[in-house]
Short mmCIF file of C-alpha atoms and ligand atoms in Angstrom, two decimals:
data_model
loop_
_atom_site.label_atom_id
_atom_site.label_comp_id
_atom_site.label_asym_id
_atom_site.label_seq_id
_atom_site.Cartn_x
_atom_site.Cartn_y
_atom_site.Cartn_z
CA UNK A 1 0.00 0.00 0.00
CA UNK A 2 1.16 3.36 -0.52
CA UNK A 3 3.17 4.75 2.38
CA UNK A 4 0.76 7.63 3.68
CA UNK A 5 3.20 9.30 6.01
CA UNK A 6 5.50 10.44 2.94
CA UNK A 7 3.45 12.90 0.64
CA UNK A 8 2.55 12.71 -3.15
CA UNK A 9 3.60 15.61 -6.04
CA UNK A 10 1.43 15.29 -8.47
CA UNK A 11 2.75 15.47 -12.39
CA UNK A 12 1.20 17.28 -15.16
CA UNK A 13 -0.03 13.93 -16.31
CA UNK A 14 -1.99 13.17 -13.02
CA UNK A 15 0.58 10.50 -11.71
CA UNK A 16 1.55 10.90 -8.12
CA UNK A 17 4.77 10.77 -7.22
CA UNK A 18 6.65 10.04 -3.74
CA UNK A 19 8.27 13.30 -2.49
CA UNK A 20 11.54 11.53 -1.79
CA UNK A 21 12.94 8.34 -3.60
CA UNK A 22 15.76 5.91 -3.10
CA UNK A 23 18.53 6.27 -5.84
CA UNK A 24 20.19 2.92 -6.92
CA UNK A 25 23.32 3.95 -8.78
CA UNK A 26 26.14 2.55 -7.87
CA UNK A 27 25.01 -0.55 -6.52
CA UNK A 28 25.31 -4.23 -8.40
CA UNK A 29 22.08 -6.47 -8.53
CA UNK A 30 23.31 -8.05 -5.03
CA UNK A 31 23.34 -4.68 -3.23
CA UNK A 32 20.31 -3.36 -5.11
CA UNK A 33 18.20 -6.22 -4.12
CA UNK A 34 19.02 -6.41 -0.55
CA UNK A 35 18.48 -2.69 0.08
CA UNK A 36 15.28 -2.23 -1.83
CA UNK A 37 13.34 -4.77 -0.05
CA UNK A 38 14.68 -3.21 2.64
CA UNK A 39 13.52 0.35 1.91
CA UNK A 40 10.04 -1.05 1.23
CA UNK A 41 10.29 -2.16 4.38
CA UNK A 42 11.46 1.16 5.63
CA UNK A 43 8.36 3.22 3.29
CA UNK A 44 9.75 3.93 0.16
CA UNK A 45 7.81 3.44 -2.93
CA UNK A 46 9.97 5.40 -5.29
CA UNK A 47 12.83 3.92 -7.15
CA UNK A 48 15.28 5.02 -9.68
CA UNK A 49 17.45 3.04 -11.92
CA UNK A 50 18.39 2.92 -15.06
CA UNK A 51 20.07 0.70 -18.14
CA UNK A 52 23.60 1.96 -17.65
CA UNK A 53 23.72 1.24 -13.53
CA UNK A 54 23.16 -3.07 -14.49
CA UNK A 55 21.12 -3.17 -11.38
CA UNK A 56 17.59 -3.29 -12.64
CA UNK A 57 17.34 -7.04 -12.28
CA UNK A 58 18.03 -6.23 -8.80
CA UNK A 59 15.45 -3.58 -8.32
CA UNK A 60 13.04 -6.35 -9.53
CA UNK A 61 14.48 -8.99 -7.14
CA UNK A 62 14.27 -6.41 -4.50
CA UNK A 63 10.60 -5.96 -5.08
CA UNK A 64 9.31 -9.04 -5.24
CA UNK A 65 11.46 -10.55 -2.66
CA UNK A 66 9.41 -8.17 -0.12
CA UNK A 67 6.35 -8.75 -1.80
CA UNK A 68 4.86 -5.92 -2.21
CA UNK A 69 2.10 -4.79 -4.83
CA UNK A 70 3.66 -3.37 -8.46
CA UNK A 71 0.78 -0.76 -8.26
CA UNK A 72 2.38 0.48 -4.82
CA UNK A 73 5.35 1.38 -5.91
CA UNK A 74 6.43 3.91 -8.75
CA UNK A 75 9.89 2.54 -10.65
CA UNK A 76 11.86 5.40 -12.88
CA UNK A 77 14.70 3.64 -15.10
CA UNK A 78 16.65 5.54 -18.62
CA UNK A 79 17.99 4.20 -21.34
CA UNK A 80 21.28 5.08 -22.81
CA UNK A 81 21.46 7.40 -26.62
CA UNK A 82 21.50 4.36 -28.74
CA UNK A 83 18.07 3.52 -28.37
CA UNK A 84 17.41 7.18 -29.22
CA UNK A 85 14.74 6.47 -32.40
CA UNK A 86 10.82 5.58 -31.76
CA UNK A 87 11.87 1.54 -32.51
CA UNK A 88 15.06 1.98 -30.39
CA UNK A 89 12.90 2.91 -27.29
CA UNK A 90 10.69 0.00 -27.69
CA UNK A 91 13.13 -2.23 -27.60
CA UNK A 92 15.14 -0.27 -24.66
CA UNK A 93 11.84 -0.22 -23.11
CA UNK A 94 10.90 -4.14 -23.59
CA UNK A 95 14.91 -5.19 -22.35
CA UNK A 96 14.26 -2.80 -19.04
CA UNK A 97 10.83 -4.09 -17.89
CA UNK A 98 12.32 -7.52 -18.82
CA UNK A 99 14.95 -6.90 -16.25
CA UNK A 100 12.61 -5.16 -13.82
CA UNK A 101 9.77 -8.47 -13.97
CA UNK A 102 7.53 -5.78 -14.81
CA UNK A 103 4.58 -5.33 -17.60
CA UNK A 104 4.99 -1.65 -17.67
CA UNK A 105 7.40 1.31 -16.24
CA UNK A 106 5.90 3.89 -14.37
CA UNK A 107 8.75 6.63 -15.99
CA UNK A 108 10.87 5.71 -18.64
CA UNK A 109 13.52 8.73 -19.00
CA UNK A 110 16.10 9.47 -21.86
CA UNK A 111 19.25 9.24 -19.49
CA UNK A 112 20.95 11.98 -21.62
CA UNK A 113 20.03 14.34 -24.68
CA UNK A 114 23.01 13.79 -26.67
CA UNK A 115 22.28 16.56 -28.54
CA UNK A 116 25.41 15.61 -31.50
CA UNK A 117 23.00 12.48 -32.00
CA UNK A 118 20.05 14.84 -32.71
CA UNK A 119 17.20 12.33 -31.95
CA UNK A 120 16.22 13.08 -28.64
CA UNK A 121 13.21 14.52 -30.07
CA UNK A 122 12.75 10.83 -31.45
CA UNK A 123 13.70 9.32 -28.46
CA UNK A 124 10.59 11.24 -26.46
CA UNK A 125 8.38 10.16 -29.55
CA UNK A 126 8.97 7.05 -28.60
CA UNK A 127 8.23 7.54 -25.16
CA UNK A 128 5.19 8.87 -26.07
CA UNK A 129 4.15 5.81 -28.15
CA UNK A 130 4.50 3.97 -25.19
CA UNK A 131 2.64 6.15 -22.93
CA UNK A 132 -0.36 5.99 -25.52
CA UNK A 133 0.00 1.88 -25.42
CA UNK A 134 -0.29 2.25 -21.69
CA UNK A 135 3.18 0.64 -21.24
CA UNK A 136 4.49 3.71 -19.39
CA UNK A 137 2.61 6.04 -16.90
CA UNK A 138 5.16 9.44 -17.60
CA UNK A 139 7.47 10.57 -19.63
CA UNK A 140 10.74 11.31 -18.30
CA UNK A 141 14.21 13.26 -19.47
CA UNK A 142 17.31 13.93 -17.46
CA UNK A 143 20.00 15.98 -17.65
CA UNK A 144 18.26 18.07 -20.09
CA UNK A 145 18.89 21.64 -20.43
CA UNK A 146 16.31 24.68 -21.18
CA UNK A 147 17.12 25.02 -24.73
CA UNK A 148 16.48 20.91 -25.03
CA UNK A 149 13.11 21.03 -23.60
CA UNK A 150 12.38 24.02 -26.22
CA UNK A 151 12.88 21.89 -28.85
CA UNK A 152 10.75 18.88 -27.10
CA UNK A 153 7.93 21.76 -26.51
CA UNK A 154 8.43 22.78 -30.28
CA UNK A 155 7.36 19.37 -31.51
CA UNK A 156 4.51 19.30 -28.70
CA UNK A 157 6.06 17.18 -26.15
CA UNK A 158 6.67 17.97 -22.66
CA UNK A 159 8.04 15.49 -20.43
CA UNK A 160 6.07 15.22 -17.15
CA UNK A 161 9.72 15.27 -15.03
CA UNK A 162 13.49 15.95 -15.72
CA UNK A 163 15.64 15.06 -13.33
CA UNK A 164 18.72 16.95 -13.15
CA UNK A 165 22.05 17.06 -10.68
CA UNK A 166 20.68 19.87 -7.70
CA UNK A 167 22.08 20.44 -4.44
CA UNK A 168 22.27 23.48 -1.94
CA UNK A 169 25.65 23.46 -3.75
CA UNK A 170 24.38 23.70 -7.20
CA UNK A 171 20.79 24.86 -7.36
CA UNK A 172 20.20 24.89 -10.91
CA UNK A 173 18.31 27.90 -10.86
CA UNK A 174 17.65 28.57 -14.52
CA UNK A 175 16.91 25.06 -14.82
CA UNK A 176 14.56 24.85 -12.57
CA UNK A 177 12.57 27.09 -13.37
CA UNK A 178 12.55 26.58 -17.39
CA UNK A 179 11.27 23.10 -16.08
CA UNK A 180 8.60 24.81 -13.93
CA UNK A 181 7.56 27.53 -16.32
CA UNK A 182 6.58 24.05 -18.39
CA UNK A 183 4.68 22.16 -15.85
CA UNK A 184 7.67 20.01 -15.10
CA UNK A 185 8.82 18.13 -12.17
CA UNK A 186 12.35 18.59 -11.28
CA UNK A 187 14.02 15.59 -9.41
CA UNK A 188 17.36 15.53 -8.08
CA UNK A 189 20.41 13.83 -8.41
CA UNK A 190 23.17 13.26 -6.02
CA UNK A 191 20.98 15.34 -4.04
CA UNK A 192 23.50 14.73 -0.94
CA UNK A 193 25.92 16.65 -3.03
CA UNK A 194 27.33 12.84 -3.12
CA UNK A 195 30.86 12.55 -1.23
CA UNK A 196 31.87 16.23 -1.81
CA UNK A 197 31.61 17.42 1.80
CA UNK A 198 28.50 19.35 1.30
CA UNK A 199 27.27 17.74 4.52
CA UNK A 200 29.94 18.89 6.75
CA UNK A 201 29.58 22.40 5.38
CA UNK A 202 28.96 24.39 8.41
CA UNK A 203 25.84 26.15 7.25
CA UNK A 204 24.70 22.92 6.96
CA UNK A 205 26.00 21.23 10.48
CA UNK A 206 24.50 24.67 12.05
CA UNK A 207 21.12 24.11 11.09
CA UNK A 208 21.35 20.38 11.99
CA UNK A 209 22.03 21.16 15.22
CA UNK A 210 19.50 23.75 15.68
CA UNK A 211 16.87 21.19 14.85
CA UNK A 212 18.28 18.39 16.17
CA UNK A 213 18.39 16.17 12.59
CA UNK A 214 21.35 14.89 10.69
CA UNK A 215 23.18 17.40 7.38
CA UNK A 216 21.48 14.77 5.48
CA UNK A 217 17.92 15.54 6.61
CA UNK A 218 18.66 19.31 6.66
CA UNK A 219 19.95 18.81 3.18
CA UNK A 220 16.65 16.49 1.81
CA UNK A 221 14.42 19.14 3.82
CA UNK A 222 15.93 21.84 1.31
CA UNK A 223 15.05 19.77 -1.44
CA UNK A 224 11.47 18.99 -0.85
CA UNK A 225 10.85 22.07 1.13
CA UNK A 226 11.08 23.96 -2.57
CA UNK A 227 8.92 20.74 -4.61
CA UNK A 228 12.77 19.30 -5.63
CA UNK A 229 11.93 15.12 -5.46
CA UNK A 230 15.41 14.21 -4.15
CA UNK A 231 16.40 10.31 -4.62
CA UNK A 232 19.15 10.07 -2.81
CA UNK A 233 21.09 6.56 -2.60
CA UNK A 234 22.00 4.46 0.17
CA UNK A 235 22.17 1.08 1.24
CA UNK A 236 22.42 0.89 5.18
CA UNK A 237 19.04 0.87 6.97
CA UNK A 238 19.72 3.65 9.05
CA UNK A 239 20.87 5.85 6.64
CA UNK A 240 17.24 5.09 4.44
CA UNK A 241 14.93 5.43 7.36
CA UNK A 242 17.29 8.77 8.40
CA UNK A 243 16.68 10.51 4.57
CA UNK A 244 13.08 9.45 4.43
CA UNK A 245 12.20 10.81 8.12
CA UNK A 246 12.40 14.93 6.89
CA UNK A 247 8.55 15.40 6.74
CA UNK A 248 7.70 16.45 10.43
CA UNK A 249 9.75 19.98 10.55
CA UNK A 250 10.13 22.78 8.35
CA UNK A 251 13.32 25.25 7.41
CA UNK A 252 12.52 28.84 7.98
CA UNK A 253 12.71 30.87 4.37
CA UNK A 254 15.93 32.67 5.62
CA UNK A 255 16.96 28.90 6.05
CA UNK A 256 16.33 27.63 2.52
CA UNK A 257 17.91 30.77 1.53
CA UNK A 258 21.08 30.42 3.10
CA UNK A 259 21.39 27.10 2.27
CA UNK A 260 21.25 27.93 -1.83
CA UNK A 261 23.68 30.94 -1.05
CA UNK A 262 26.21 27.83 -1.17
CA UNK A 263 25.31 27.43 -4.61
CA UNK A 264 29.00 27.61 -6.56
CA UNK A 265 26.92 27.32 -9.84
CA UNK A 266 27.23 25.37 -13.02
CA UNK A 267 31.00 25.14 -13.55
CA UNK A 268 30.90 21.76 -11.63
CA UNK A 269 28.03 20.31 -13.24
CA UNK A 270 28.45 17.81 -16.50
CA UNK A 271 27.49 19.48 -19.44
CA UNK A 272 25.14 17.84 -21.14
CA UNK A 273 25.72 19.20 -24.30
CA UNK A 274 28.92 17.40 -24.61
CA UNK A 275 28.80 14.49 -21.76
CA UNK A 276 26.58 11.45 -22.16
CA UNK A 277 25.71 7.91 -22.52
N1 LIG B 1 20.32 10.96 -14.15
C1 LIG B 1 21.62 10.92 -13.96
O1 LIG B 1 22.42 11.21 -14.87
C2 LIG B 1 22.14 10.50 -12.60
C3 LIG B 1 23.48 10.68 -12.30
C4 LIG B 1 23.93 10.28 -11.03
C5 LIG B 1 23.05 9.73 -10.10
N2 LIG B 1 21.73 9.56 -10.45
C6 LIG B 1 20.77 8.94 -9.49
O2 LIG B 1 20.75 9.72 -8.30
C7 LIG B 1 20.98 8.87 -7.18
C8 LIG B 1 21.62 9.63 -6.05
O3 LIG B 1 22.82 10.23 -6.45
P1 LIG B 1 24.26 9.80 -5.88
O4 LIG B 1 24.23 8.39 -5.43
O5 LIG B 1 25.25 10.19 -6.91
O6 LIG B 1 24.50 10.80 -4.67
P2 LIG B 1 23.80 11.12 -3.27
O7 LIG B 1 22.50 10.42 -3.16
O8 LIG B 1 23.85 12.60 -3.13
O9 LIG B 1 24.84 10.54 -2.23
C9 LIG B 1 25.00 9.16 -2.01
C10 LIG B 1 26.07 8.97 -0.92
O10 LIG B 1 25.61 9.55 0.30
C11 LIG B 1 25.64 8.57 1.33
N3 LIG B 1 24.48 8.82 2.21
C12 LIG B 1 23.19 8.48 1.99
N4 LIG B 1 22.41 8.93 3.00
C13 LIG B 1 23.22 9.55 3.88
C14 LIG B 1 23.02 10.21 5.10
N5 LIG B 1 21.79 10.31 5.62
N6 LIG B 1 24.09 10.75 5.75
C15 LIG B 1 25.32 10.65 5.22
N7 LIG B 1 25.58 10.06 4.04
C16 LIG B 1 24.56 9.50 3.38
C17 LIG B 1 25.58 7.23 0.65
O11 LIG B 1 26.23 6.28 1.43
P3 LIG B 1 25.56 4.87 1.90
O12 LIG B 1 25.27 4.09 0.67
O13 LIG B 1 26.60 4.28 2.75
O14 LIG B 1 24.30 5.16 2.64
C18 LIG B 1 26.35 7.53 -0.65
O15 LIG B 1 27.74 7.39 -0.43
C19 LIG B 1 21.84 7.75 -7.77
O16 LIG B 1 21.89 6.63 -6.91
C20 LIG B 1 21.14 7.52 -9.08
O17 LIG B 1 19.97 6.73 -8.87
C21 LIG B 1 21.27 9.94 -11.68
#
C-alpha cells in the first residue's frame, strides 16, 4: 500500500509521485536487491534506476522478494542514446521491464540528450508511443537543459519530469525554473551533493544542530521544502529510514535561503551538451 506518512507531487499527467525516492546507482544487482526490499520495508515506494547502472534485475528482485504490490510502488529507469529512435525505445523499453519483472514502467527517462546524436526529439516520440500503449505512466528526461526542452515543446512534447544534478551546492536555478515555467517536475540527483563534503559544510552542520536532525535531513528538507523530489542513494538501513524521516519539521525561508547561497553554480556540473551515454 502506498506509504501515507510520505506525501505525493502530483505530475502534469496526473501521476503521483513520492516526495523523496531511493537512488540505486552505484550498486550491483546483489546490493540493489538487498536494500530495496529493505527500503520497502522502511516506506519507500519510489525507485530510480536505469540501463547503464546493471542493477535493474536487482530492483526487480528487491521488489518481489518483499512482496509488495507493483501498483504500490512507482519505478523510474533511462535508457542510454542508442536507443534514441521511436523503434530503439521499444526495444530499450521491452529489455528494461524484462529486467525489472515488470509489464509496464511507471517513468521511462532518456538518461541523456546527446544533442550531437540529434534524436532526442525521437527518443521522447517514442516515449510517447508507449505512454499511448499504456506501457508507461510518464514521460521522463534527465539531464536536459532549457534550450532541449524548447525543442521537445516545439514538436509538442513535454516530459512530465526531468531530473537533473541539484544540491544546496548547485541549485540549478535557470533550470529549474525553465522546467517549472513548463509544468515540469524537477528531481534531483546526487541530491547529498554525493561525497563532496556538502554535509559537513557548516551552514549545513549549524542548522542540523539547531533542529536536532542529521546534514542529510537538513539537506533532503531543502530539497522537498522547494517541490525538488530528491532520490538520494543508500544502502544501510539507518541511513534510508534517516533521509526518508524529513517530513515532520520545516526550514525557515531565511533557512532555505542560506542554504542555496552555497550554490558555486554550473561550472561543476556535466554538461550535457557534450557528456553522455
Ligand atoms: N540521471 C543521472 O544522470 C544521474 C546521475 C547520477 C546519479 N543519479 C541517481 O541519483 C541517485 C543519487 O545520487 P548519488 O548516489 O550520486 O549521490 P547522493 O545520493 O547525493 O549521495 C549518495 C552517498 O551519500 C551517502 N548517504 C546516503 N544517506 C546519507 C546520510 N543520511 N548521511 C550521510 N551520508 C549519506 C551514501 O552512502 P551509503 O550508501 O553508505 O548510505 C552515498 O555514499 C543515484 O543513486 C542515481 O539513482 C542519476
Amino acid at each position: 500500500m502506498p506509504n501515507a506518512s510520505v506525501p505525493t507531487i502530483t505530475l502534469r499527467n496526473g501521476l503521483e509521485l513520492p516526495a523523496i525516492g531511493m537512488g540505486t546507482w552505484p550498486m550491483d544487482n546483489a546490493q540493489t536487491a538487498s536494500a530495496v526490499a529493505t527500503a520497502v520495508d522502511v516506506g519507500y515506494r519510489l525507485f530510480d534506476t536505469a540501463e547503464n547502472y546493471e542493477n535493474e534485475t536487482g530492483v526487480g528482485e528487491g521488489l518481489r522478494r518483499i512482496g509488495i504490490a507493483r501498483s504500490d510502488v512507482v519505478i523510474t529507469t533511462k535508457f542510454n542514446k542508442r536507443w534514441h529512435s521511436r523503434e530503439g525505445v521499444r526495444e530499450a523499453f521491452s529489455a528494461s521491464a524484462a529486467k525489472l519483472g515488470t509489464e509496464y514502467i511507471d517513468l521511462l527517462l532518456v538518461h541523456w540528450p546527446n544533442p550531437d546524436q540529434d534524436r532526442f526529439v525521437e527518443a521522447v516520440q517514442g516515449i510517447a508511443d508507449l505512454l499511448a500503449e499504456g506501457l508507461v505512466r510518464g514521460i521522463g528526461v534527465s539531464n536536459f537543459k532549457p534550450a532541449h526542452l524548447e525543442r521537445l515543446a516545439d514538436a509538442g512534447l513535454i516530459p512530465d519530469l526531468n531530473q537533473i544534478q541539484v544540491d544546496p551546492r548547485h541549485i540549478r536555478e535557470a533550470s529549474r525554473q525553465a522546467n517549472t515555467r513548463l509544468g515540469i517536475v524537477t528531481e534531483s540527483w546526487s541530491p547529498l551533493g554525493r561525497d563532496g563534503g556538502l554535509l559537513q559544510d557548516p551552514v549545513v552542520t549549524a542548522l542540523a544542530e539547531k533542529y536536532g536532525r542529521t546534514p542529510g535531513q537538513i539537506v533532503l528538507r531543502w530539497h522537498v521544502q522547494q517541490g525538488l523530489v530528491p532520490i538520494p542513494k543508500a544502502s544501510s538501513r539507518a541511513h534510508l529510514e534517516e533521509n526518508l524521516a524529513v517530513f515532520d519539521f520545516s526550514l525557515e525561508a531565511g533557512e532555505v535561503a542560506g542554504l542555496s547561497a552555497l550554490d558555486t553554480g554550473d561550472a561543476g556540473i556535466l554538461d550535457s551538451d557534450s557528456f553522455g551515454h
